[in-house]
Coordinates of N, CA and C in Angstrom, one line a residue:
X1333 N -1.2 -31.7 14.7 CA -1.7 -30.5 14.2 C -0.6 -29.7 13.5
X1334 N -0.8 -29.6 12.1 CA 0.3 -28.4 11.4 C 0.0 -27.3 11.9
X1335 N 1.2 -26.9 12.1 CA 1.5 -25.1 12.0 C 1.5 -24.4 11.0
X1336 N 1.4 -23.4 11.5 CA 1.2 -22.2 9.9 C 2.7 -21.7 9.6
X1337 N 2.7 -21.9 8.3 CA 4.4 -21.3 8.0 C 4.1 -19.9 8.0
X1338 N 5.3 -19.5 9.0 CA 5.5 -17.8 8.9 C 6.4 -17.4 8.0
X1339 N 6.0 -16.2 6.9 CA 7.2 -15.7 6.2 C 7.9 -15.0 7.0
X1340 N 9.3 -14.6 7.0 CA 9.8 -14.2 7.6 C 11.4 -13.4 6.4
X1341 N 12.1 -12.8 7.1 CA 13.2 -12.7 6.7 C 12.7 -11.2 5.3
X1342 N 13.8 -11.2 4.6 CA 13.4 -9.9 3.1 C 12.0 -10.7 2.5
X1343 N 11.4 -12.1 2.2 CA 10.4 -11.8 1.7 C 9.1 -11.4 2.2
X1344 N 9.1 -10.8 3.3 CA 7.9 -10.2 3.8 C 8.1 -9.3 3.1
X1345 N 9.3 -8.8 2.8 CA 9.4 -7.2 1.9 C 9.7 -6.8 0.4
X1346 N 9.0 -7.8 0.4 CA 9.3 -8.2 -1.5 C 8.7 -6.9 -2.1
X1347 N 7.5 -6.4 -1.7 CA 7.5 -5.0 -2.4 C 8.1 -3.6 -2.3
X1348 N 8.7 -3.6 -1.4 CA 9.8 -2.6 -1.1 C 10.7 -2.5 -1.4
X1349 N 11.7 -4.1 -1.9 CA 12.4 -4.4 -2.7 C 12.2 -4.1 -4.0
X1350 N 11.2 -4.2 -4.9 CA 10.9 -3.5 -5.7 C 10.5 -2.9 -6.3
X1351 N 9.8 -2.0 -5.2 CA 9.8 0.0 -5.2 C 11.7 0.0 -4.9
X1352 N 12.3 -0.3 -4.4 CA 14.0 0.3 -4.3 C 14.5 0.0 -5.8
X1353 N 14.3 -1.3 -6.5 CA 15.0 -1.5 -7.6 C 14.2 -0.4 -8.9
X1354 N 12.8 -0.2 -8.8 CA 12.4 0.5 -9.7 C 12.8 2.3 -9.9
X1355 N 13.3 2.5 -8.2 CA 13.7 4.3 -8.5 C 15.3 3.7 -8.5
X1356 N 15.6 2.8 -8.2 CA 16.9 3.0 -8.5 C 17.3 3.1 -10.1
X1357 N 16.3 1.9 -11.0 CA 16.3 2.2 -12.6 C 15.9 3.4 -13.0
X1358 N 15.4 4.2 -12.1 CA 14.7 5.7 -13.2 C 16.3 6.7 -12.7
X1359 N 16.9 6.3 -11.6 CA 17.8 7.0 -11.2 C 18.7 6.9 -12.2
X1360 N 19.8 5.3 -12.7 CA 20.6 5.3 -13.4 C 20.1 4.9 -14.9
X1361 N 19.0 5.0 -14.9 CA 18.6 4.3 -16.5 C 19.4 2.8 -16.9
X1362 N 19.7 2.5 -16.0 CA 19.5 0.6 -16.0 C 18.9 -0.5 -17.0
X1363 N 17.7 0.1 -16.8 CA 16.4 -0.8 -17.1 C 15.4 0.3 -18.0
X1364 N 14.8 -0.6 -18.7 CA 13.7 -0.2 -19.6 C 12.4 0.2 -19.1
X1365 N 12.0 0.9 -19.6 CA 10.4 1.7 -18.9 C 9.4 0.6 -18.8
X1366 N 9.5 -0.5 -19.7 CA 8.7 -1.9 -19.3 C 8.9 -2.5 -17.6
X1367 N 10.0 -2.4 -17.6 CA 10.8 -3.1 -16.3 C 10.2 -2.7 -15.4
X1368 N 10.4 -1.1 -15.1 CA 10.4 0.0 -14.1 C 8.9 -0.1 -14.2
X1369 N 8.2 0.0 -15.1 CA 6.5 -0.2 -14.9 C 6.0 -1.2 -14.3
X1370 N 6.5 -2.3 -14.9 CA 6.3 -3.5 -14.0 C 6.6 -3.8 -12.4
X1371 N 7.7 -3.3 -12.1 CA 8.3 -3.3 -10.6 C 7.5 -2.1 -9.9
X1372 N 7.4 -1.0 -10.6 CA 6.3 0.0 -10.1 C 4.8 -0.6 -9.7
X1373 N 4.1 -1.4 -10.6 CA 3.1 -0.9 -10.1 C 3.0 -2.7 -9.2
X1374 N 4.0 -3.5 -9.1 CA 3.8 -4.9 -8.3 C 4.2 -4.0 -6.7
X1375 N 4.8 -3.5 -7.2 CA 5.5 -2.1 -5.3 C 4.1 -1.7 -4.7
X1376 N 2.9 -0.8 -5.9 CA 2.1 -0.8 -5.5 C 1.2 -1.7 -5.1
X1377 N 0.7 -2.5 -5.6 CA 0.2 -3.7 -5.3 C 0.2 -3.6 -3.8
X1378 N 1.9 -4.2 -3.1 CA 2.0 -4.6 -2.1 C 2.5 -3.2 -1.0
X1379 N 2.4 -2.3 -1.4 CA 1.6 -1.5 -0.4 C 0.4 -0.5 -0.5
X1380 N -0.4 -1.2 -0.9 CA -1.7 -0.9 -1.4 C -2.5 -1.9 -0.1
X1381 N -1.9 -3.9 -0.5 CA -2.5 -4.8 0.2 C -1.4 -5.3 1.2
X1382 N -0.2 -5.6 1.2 CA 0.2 -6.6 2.1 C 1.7 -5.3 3.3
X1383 N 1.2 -4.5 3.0 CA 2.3 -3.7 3.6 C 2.4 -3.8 5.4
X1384 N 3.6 -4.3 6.5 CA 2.5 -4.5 7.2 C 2.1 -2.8 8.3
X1385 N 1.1 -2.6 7.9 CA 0.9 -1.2 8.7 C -0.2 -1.6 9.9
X1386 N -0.3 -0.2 10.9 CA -1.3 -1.1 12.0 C -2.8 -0.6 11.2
X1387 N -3.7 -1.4 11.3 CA -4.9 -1.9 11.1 C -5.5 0.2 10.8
X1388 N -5.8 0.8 11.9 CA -6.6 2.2 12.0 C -7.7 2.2 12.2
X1389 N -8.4 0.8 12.0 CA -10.1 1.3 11.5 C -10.9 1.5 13.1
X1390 N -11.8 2.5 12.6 CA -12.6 3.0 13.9 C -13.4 1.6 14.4
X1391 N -13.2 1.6 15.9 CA -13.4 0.5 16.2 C -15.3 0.9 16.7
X1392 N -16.1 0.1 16.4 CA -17.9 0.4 16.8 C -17.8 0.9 18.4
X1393 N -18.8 1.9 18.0 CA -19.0 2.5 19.1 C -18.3 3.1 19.7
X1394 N -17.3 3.3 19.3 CA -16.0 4.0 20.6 C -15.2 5.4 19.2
X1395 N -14.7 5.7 20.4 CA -13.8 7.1 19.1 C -12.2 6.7 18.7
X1396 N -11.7 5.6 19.4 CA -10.3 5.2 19.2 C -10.6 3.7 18.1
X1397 N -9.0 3.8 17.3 CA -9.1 2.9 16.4 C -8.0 2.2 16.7
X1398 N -8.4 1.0 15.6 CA -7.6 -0.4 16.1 C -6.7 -0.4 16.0
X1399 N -5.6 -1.1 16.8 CA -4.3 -1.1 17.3 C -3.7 -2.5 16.8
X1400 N -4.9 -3.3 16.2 CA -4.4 -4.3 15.3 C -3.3 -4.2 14.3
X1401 N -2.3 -5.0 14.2 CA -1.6 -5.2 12.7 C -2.6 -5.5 11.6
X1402 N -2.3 -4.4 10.9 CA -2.9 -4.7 9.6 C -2.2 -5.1 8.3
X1403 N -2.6 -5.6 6.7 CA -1.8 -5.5 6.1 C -2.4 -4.8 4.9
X1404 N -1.3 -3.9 4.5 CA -1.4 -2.7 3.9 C -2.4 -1.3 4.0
X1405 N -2.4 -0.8 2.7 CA -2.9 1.2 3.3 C -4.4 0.4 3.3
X1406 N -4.8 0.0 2.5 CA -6.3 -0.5 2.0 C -7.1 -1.3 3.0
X1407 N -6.2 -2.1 3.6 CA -7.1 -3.6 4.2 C -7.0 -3.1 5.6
X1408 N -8.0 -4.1 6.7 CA -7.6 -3.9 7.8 C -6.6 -4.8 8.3
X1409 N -7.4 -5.6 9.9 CA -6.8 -6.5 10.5 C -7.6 -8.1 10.2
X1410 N -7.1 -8.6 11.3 CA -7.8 -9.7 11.0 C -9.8 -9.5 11.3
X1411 N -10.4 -8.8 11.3 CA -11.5 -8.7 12.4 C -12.4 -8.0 10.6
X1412 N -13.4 -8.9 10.8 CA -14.2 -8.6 9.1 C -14.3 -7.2 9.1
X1413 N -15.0 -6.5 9.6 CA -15.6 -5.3 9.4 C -14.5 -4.0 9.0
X1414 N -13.0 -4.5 9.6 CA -11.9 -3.4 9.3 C -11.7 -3.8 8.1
X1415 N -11.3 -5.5 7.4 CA -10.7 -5.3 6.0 C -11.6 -4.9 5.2
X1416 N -12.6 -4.5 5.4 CA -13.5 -3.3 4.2 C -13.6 -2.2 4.4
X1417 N -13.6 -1.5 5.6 CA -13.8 -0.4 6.1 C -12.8 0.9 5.3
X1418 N -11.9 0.7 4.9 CA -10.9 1.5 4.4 C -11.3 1.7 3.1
X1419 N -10.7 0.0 2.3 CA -11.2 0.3 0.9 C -13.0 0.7 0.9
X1420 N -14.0 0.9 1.4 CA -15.2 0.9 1.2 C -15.1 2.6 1.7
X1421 N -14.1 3.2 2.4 CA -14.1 4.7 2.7 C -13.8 5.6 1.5
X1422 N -12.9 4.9 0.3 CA -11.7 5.8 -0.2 C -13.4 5.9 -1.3
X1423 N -14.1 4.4 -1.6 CA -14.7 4.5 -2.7 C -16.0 5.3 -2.5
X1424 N -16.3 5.4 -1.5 CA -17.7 6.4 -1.0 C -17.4 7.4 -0.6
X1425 N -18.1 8.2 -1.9 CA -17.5 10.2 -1.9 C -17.8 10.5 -0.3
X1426 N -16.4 10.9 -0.5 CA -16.0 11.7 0.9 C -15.3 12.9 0.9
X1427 N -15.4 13.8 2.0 CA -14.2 14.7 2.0 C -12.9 14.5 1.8
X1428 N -11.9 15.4 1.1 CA -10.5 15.1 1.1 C -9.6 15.1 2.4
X1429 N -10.4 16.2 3.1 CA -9.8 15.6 4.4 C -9.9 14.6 5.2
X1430 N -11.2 13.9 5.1 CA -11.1 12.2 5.6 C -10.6 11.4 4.9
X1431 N -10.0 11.2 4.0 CA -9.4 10.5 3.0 C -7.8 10.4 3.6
X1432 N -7.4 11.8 3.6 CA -6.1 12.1 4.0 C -5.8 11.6 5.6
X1433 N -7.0 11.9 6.3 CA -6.9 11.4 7.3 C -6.8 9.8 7.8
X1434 N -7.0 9.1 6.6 CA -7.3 7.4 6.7 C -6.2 7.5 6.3
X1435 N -5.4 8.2 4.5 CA -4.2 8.1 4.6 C -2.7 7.7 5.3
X1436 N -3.2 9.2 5.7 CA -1.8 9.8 6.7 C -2.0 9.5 8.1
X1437 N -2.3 9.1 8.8 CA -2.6 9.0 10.6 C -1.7 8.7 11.3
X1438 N -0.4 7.3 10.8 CA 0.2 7.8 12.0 C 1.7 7.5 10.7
X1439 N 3.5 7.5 11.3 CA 4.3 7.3 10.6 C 4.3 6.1 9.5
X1440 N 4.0 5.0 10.6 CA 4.1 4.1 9.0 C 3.1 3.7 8.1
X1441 N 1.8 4.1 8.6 CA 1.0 4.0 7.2 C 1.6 5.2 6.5
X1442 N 1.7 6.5 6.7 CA 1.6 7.8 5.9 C 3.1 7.4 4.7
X1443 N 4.1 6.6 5.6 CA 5.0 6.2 4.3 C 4.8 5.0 3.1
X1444 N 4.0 4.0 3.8 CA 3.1 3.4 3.0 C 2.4 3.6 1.9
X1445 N 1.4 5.0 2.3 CA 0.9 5.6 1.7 C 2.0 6.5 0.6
X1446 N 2.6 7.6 1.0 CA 3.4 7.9 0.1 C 4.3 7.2 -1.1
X1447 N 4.8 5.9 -0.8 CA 5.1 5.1 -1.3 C 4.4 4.1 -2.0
X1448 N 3.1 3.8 -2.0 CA 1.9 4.0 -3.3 C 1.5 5.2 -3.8
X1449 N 1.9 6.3 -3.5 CA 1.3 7.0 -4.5 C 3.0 7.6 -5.4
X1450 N 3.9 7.3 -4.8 CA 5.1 7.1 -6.1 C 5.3 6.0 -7.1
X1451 N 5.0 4.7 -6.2 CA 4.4 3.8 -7.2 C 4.0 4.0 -8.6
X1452 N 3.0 4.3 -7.9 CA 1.8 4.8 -8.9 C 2.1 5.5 -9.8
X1453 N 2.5 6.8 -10.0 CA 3.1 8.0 -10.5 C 4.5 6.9 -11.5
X1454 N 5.4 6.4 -10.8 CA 6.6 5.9 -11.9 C 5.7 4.5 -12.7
X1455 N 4.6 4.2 -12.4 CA 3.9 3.4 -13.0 C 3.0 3.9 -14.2
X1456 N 2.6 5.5 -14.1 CA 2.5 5.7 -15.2 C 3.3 6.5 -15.7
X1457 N 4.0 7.4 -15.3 CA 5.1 7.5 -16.2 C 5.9 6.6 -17.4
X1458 N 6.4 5.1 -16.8 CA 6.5 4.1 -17.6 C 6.0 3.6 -18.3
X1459 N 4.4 3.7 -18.2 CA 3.6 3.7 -19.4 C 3.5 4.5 -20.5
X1460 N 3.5 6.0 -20.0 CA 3.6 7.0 -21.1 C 5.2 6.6 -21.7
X1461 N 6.6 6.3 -21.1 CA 7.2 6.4 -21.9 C 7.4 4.9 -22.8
X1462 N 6.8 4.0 -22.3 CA 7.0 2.9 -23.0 C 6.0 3.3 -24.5
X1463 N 4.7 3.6 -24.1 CA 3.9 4.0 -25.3 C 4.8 5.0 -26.4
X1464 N 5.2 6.1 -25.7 CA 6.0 7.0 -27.0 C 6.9 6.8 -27.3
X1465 N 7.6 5.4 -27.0 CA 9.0 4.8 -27.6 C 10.5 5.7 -26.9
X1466 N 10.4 6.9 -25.7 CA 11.0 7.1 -25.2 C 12.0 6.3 -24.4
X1467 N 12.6 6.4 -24.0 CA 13.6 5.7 -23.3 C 14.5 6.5 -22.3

């Protein structure tokens, strides 16, 4: 019977790696606003989906939520009903305070989270300046 290869080591953290190289280009102007867009929004990407945060989703029937590893702000755990539960919350109008509360809940998603939404933000910035020929 094969085993399953485990990633291990910095490429579990390949998008963190570059969310780091992308503010570090807006810090020293290094790199081109193509670059920085590109590393921006692959950052988000992977903490959007593969970040690894714990799971959160309200578990049926009960008021406590899952204590599973999950990966990323979006998805759950292994267990069907969590990896939709999040993305299927953000997309069905809801209050901003249950939003923020799936967000932000405990330390490492809430930095997860903040760290897609800088993503995001130097990912269009780099758009707007790649479009106006800025640099």
């Amino acid at each position: 019977m094969a085993s399953k290869k485990r990633t291990n080591g910095l490429w579990r953290y390949w998008g963190l790696i570059a969310f780091v190289v992308a503010m570090t280009g807006w810090l020293t102007a290094d790199f081109g606003p193509l670059a920085i867009t590109a590393l921006s929004a692959l950052s988000l990407l992977w903490f959007l989906f593969q970040a690894p945060v714990p799971c959160a989703a309200l578990n049926r029937g009960e008021a406590q939520t899952c204590r599973n590893n999950g990966r990323g702000v979006l998805r759950g755990c292994h267990i069907k009903q969590h990896q939709w539960q999040k993305l299927k919350g953000l997309v069905v109008r809801r209050r901003w305070r249950e939003v923020s509360a799936d967000l932000f809940p405990n330390a490492t998603t809430s930095l997860a989270s903040l760290g897609a939404i800088v993503a995001l933000l130097s990912s269009i910035i780099g758009v707007v300046k790649s479009l106006t020929g800025k640099s």
